[in-house]
Amino acid sequence: MLHHIQLACPPGSEPVLREFYAGVLGLTEIPKPPVLAARGGCWFRGHGIELHLGVETDFRPARKAHPGILVRDLDDWARRLGEAGYPVAFDDDFPGMRRFYSEDPHGNRLEFLEPLP
């Protein structure tokens, strides 16, 4: 069992991360332990996943490595991201799954998947 996935973010980016992960994706921000909160970043949970965004001073987005987020109603997720101005690139190369790639506000790659009926 996986507890969480951590993605990197630039310093001071918490407001835009909250807008994306809580606002667009509908995750709930969870409090970081005080000793970790002092380092910046933020944590989110919902839809069966937990994502931690940790500050890297020399931040570079993860363009290949990514979380694969299993969802219901993939088209609704694609619509939600597209309407918020984020890219949606469907890919048919995963047998048994429908999926698309997107990215967070800092360019970290995100994959959304739904099993085919």
XYZ file of N, CA, C and O in Angstrom:
468
model
N 0.845 -1.179 0.000
C 0.000 0.000 0.000
C 0.889 1.240 0.000
O 1.902 1.284 0.670
N 0.480 2.210 -0.748
C 1.210 3.466 -0.866
C 0.554 4.511 0.031
O -0.664 4.677 -0.005
N 1.351 5.210 0.828
C 0.797 6.229 1.723
C 0.567 7.553 0.994
O -0.483 8.168 1.117
N 1.576 8.024 0.244
C 1.437 9.294 -0.469
C 2.455 9.378 -1.594
O 3.388 8.589 -1.661
N 2.252 10.358 -2.435
C 3.192 10.726 -3.496
C 3.649 12.137 -3.192
O 2.835 12.984 -2.812
N 4.940 12.401 -3.369
C 5.429 13.765 -3.193
C 5.877 14.312 -4.538
O 6.571 13.645 -5.295
N 5.444 15.531 -4.804
C 5.884 16.290 -5.965
C 6.596 17.535 -5.452
O 6.305 18.020 -4.369
N 7.497 18.043 -6.254
C 8.230 19.247 -5.869
C 7.489 20.492 -6.345
O 6.699 20.452 -7.291
N 7.784 21.596 -5.674
C 7.212 22.889 -6.042
C 8.219 23.981 -5.712
O 9.091 23.789 -4.874
N 8.109 25.132 -6.364
C 9.022 26.233 -6.051
C 8.625 26.928 -4.745
O 7.466 26.867 -4.331
N 9.583 27.603 -4.123
C 9.273 28.343 -2.893
C 8.167 29.380 -3.131
O 8.091 30.003 -4.190
N 7.294 29.539 -2.138
C 6.255 30.561 -2.200
C 5.072 30.232 -3.086
O 4.238 31.098 -3.347
N 4.971 28.992 -3.552
C 3.915 28.652 -4.510
C 2.660 28.065 -3.882
O 1.758 27.626 -4.587
N 2.563 28.082 -2.577
C 1.420 27.465 -1.899
C 0.060 28.009 -2.349
O -0.868 27.217 -2.575
N -0.111 29.326 -2.535
C -1.434 29.812 -2.972
C -1.895 29.216 -4.306
O -3.041 28.793 -4.436
N -1.022 29.143 -5.285
C -1.412 28.594 -6.583
C -1.624 27.082 -6.490
O -2.496 26.526 -7.169
N -0.884 26.418 -5.624
C -1.097 24.988 -5.420
C -2.463 24.733 -4.790
O -3.166 23.797 -5.169
N -2.840 25.556 -3.834
C -4.160 25.415 -3.208
C -5.276 25.639 -4.236
O -6.281 24.913 -4.246
N -5.110 26.627 -5.094
C -6.116 26.882 -6.129
C -6.277 25.667 -7.038
O -7.392 25.325 -7.429
N -5.162 25.024 -7.379
C -5.215 23.891 -8.289
C -5.677 22.610 -7.591
O -6.666 21.997 -7.990
N -4.945 22.188 -6.571
C -5.227 20.888 -5.960
C -6.534 20.882 -5.171
O -7.266 19.884 -5.210
N -6.857 21.946 -4.471
C -8.125 22.008 -3.747
C -9.241 22.511 -4.667
O -10.302 21.899 -4.755
N -8.977 23.605 -5.375
C -10.008 24.213 -6.205
C -10.369 23.405 -7.433
O -11.534 23.049 -7.625
N -9.396 23.091 -8.272
C -9.671 22.393 -9.531
C -9.887 20.899 -9.300
O -10.848 20.309 -9.800
N -8.983 20.260 -8.555
C -9.079 18.811 -8.368
C -10.005 18.403 -7.230
O -10.385 17.242 -7.131
N -10.374 19.329 -6.362
C -11.302 19.011 -5.291
C -10.709 18.228 -4.139
O -11.436 17.574 -3.394
N -9.388 18.293 -3.972
C -8.751 17.636 -2.832
C -8.871 18.540 -1.609
O -9.052 19.751 -1.730
N -8.733 17.954 -0.437
C -8.778 18.704 0.807
C -7.364 18.911 1.308
O -6.583 17.951 1.380
N -7.035 20.146 1.639
C -5.706 20.378 2.221
C -5.702 19.826 3.638
O -6.649 20.029 4.404
N -4.637 19.112 3.969
C -4.483 18.574 5.318
C -3.291 19.266 5.973
O -2.327 19.628 5.297
N -3.367 19.488 7.282
C -2.274 20.196 7.949
C -0.995 19.373 7.969
O -1.026 18.156 8.169
N 0.113 20.056 7.739
C 1.421 19.429 7.875
C 1.832 19.503 9.345
O 1.468 20.454 10.036
N 2.594 18.531 9.821
C 3.130 18.656 11.178
C 3.933 19.956 11.280
O 4.598 20.350 10.313
N 3.879 20.642 12.420
C 4.533 21.955 12.553
C 5.995 21.972 12.108
O 6.423 22.914 11.441
N 6.766 20.957 12.449
C 8.179 20.956 12.066
C 8.337 20.908 10.539
O 9.264 21.485 9.986
N 7.405 20.239 9.854
C 7.456 20.171 8.390
C 6.812 21.390 7.744
O 7.227 21.820 6.671
N 5.807 21.965 8.389
C 5.142 23.157 7.848
C 6.127 24.319 7.706
O 6.008 25.128 6.783
N 7.104 24.375 8.586
C 8.103 25.444 8.533
C 8.921 25.394 7.240
O 9.516 26.396 6.841
N 8.933 24.252 6.572
C 9.698 24.100 5.319
C 8.923 24.578 4.098
O 9.446 24.613 2.994
N 7.631 24.898 4.279
C 6.804 25.300 3.150
C 6.156 24.105 2.489
O 6.279 22.970 2.941
N 5.456 24.375 1.405
C 4.731 23.326 0.710
C 3.376 23.083 1.343
O 2.968 23.782 2.272
N 2.645 22.112 0.818
C 1.341 21.772 1.363
C 0.977 20.335 0.993
O 1.526 19.773 0.049
N 0.058 19.782 1.769
C -0.396 18.408 1.580
C -1.885 18.397 1.273
O -2.650 19.207 1.807
N -2.294 17.428 0.430
C -3.689 17.300 0.031
C -4.114 15.835 0.060
O -3.306 14.947 -0.192
N -5.409 15.637 0.319
C -5.965 14.280 0.358
C -7.366 14.306 -0.221
O -8.110 15.256 -0.046
N -7.729 13.218 -0.904
C -9.084 13.068 -1.427
C -9.093 12.113 -2.594
O -8.057 11.822 -3.185
N -10.264 11.612 -2.929
C -10.432 10.688 -4.055
C -9.503 9.472 -3.909
O -9.026 8.924 -4.896
N -9.207 9.076 -2.659
C -8.378 7.902 -2.419
C -6.878 8.122 -2.563
O -6.113 7.169 -2.604
N -6.448 9.381 -2.667
C -5.013 9.669 -2.822
C -4.559 10.694 -1.789
O -5.369 11.412 -1.214
N -3.271 10.732 -1.559
C -2.664 11.788 -0.755
C -1.433 12.275 -1.501
O -0.582 11.484 -1.904
N -1.375 13.586 -1.713
C -0.256 14.215 -2.418
C 0.418 15.218 -1.498
O -0.260 16.028 -0.860
N 1.730 15.154 -1.446
C 2.518 16.121 -0.685
C 3.292 16.958 -1.688
O 3.928 16.411 -2.590
N 3.239 18.262 -1.547
C 4.001 19.172 -2.391
C 5.096 19.761 -1.523
O 4.812 20.456 -0.554
N 6.351 19.437 -1.857
C 7.484 19.883 -1.065
C 8.333 20.899 -1.819
O 8.576 20.760 -3.019
N 8.796 21.897 -1.107
C 9.567 22.989 -1.702
C 10.980 22.532 -2.053
O 11.654 21.894 -1.255
N 11.388 22.861 -3.276
C 12.772 22.692 -3.732
C 13.243 24.051 -4.227
O 12.629 24.629 -5.120
N 14.338 24.552 -3.657
C 14.816 25.878 -4.055
C 15.247 25.911 -5.511
O 15.088 26.927 -6.175
N 15.779 24.813 -6.029
C 16.175 24.759 -7.446
C 15.157 23.924 -8.228
O 15.497 23.067 -9.029
N 13.886 24.217 -8.011
C 12.772 23.455 -8.571
C 12.867 23.288 -10.080
O 13.165 24.223 -10.815
N 12.602 22.068 -10.517
C 12.377 21.732 -11.926
C 11.195 20.780 -11.963
O 11.157 19.822 -11.187
N 10.219 20.999 -12.833
C 9.041 20.134 -12.853
C 9.383 18.705 -13.281
O 10.300 18.487 -14.075
N 8.622 17.760 -12.758
C 8.742 16.360 -13.172
C 7.966 16.206 -14.477
O 6.743 16.277 -14.491
N 8.673 16.056 -15.562
C 8.032 15.965 -16.879
C 7.748 14.524 -17.288
O 6.903 14.265 -18.119
N 8.485 13.556 -16.723
C 8.266 12.149 -17.046
C 7.690 11.413 -15.833
O 6.667 10.762 -15.937
N 8.351 11.496 -14.688
C 7.834 10.864 -13.473
C 6.517 11.532 -13.113
O 6.364 12.743 -13.282
N 5.557 10.738 -12.626
C 4.235 11.300 -12.346
C 3.416 10.339 -11.498
O 3.638 9.138 -11.538
N 2.430 10.876 -10.775
C 1.453 9.993 -10.151
C 0.416 9.583 -11.184
O 0.046 10.371 -12.058
N -0.023 8.350 -11.106
C -1.132 7.855 -11.919
C -2.365 7.834 -11.039
O -2.434 7.026 -10.105
N -3.312 8.698 -11.294
C -4.469 8.885 -10.425
C -5.668 8.163 -11.036
O -6.146 8.532 -12.106
N -6.123 7.121 -10.350
C -7.262 6.337 -10.798
C -8.545 7.074 -10.428
O -8.747 7.425 -9.257
N -9.375 7.346 -11.429
C -10.585 8.149 -11.207
C -11.812 7.470 -11.811
O -11.692 6.543 -12.616
N -12.974 7.970 -11.420
C -14.241 7.618 -12.065
C -14.650 8.804 -12.919
O -14.440 9.945 -12.534
N -15.272 8.528 -14.047
C -15.748 9.565 -14.971
C -14.585 10.419 -15.487
O -14.495 11.621 -15.235
N -13.715 9.765 -16.219
C -12.520 10.404 -16.770
C -12.858 11.653 -17.587
O -12.145 12.650 -17.518
N -13.960 11.589 -18.330
C -14.324 12.746 -19.160
C -14.652 13.968 -18.309
O -14.351 15.094 -18.705
N -15.249 13.768 -17.135
C -15.527 14.888 -16.244
C -14.222 15.508 -15.743
O -14.102 16.730 -15.668
N -13.252 14.670 -15.401
C -11.945 15.180 -14.961
C -11.274 15.963 -16.086
O -10.702 17.024 -15.855
N -11.342 15.448 -17.302
C -10.751 16.143 -18.449
C -11.437 17.489 -18.670
O -10.779 18.504 -18.913
N -12.767 17.498 -18.571
C -13.515 18.748 -18.735
C -13.119 19.763 -17.675
O -12.853 20.926 -17.967
N -13.069 19.307 -16.429
C -12.729 20.198 -15.304
C -11.350 20.820 -15.504
O -11.174 22.027 -15.343
N -10.374 20.007 -15.863
C -9.019 20.531 -16.076
C -8.965 21.461 -17.288
O -8.355 22.525 -17.239
N -9.608 21.054 -18.379
C -9.612 21.882 -19.583
C -10.267 23.232 -19.354
O -9.750 24.263 -19.786
N -11.398 23.233 -18.654
C -12.091 24.497 -18.371
C -11.263 25.410 -17.474
O -11.408 26.633 -17.541
N -10.398 24.824 -16.656
C -9.536 25.626 -15.784
C -8.256 26.064 -16.501
O -7.417 26.739 -15.913
N -8.104 25.666 -17.781
C -6.957 26.110 -18.560
C -5.748 25.190 -18.527
O -4.667 25.583 -18.967
N -5.939 23.962 -18.047
C -4.826 23.018 -17.990
C -4.886 22.077 -19.182
O -5.962 21.764 -19.687
N -3.726 21.605 -19.652
C -3.715 20.733 -20.826
C -4.354 19.381 -20.521
O -4.290 18.889 -19.397
N -4.973 18.808 -21.538
C -5.542 17.466 -21.463
C -5.114 16.744 -22.729
O -5.523 17.129 -23.823
N -4.258 15.738 -22.574
C -3.752 14.981 -23.722
C -4.105 13.512 -23.535
O -3.448 12.794 -22.764
N -5.155 13.073 -24.237
C -5.560 11.669 -24.141
C -4.515 10.781 -24.806
O -3.853 11.188 -25.760
N -4.386 9.573 -24.274
C -3.413 8.606 -24.773
C -4.056 7.226 -24.712
O -4.583 6.834 -23.665
N -4.015 6.487 -25.822
C -4.658 5.177 -25.909
C -3.680 4.018 -25.782
O -4.027 2.882 -26.113
N -2.471 4.256 -25.310
C -1.432 3.230 -25.317
C -1.394 2.333 -24.084
O -0.442 1.593 -23.897
N -2.400 2.390 -23.224
C -2.426 1.570 -22.010
C -3.612 0.610 -22.144
O -4.758 0.993 -21.880
N -3.381 -0.643 -22.533
C -4.489 -1.582 -22.710
C -5.337 -1.709 -21.443
O -4.825 -1.784 -20.328
N -6.652 -1.682 -21.642
C -7.580 -1.838 -20.537
C -7.896 -0.551 -19.800
O -8.696 -0.548 -18.867
N -7.263 0.540 -20.182
C -7.461 1.820 -19.504
C -7.731 2.926 -20.512
O -7.191 2.910 -21.615
N -8.555 3.881 -20.099
C -8.616 5.183 -20.767
C -7.779 6.092 -19.897
O -7.808 5.995 -18.665
N -7.040 6.992 -20.526
C -6.218 7.888 -19.725
C -5.905 9.169 -20.487
O -6.012 9.242 -21.701
N -5.506 10.167 -19.688
C -4.972 11.392 -20.266
C -3.899 11.932 -19.325
O -3.843 11.585 -18.144
N -3.069 12.778 -19.894
C -2.040 13.472 -19.120
C -2.414 14.939 -19.006
O -2.999 15.522 -19.911
N -2.032 15.515 -17.887
C -2.179 16.943 -17.667
C -0.957 17.378 -16.865
O 0.033 16.643 -16.782
N -1.042 18.561 -16.304
C 0.050 19.030 -15.456
C -0.485 20.014 -14.434
O -1.543 20.611 -14.631
N 0.271 20.147 -13.347
C -0.135 21.110 -12.321
C 0.381 22.497 -12.712
O 1.003 22.658 -13.770
N 0.125 23.528 -11.910
C 0.518 24.887 -12.297
C 2.015 25.074 -12.519
O 2.430 26.043 -13.164
N 2.830 24.170 -12.016
C 4.284 24.299 -12.164
C 4.853 23.340 -13.196
O 6.064 23.227 -13.341
N 4.000 22.628 -13.923
C 4.460 21.747 -14.983
C 4.730 20.320 -14.562
O 5.206 19.530 -15.372
N 4.428 19.945 -13.323
C 4.563 18.546 -12.918
C 3.525 17.710 -13.661
O 2.339 18.057 -13.697
N 3.965 16.621 -14.256
C 3.083 15.754 -15.031
C 2.132 14.992 -14.115
O 2.522 14.497 -13.060
N 0.868 14.888 -14.534
C -0.152 14.130 -13.824
C -0.862 13.224 -14.819
O -1.188 13.664 -15.926
N -1.087 11.981 -14.445
C -1.818 11.038 -15.302
C -3.130 10.672 -14.611
O -3.142 10.363 -13.419
N -4.222 10.715 -15.375
C -5.538 10.347 -14.870
C -6.000 9.140 -15.663
O -5.974 9.147 -16.900
N -6.408 8.077 -14.947
C -6.781 6.819 -15.588
C -8.140 6.325 -15.115
O -8.503 6.541 -13.958
N -8.820 5.607 -16.028
C -10.070 4.954 -15.679
C -10.111 3.618 -16.419
O -9.877 3.583 -17.644
N -10.397 2.511 -15.706
C -10.479 1.222 -16.391
C -11.583 1.228 -17.454
O -12.646 1.825 -17.252
N -11.314 0.574 -18.563
C -12.345 0.413 -19.595
C -13.410 -0.554 -19.085
O -13.103 -1.467 -18.319
N -14.660 -0.347 -19.490
C -15.743 -1.259 -19.031
C -15.539 -2.670 -19.569
O -14.903 -2.894 -20.546
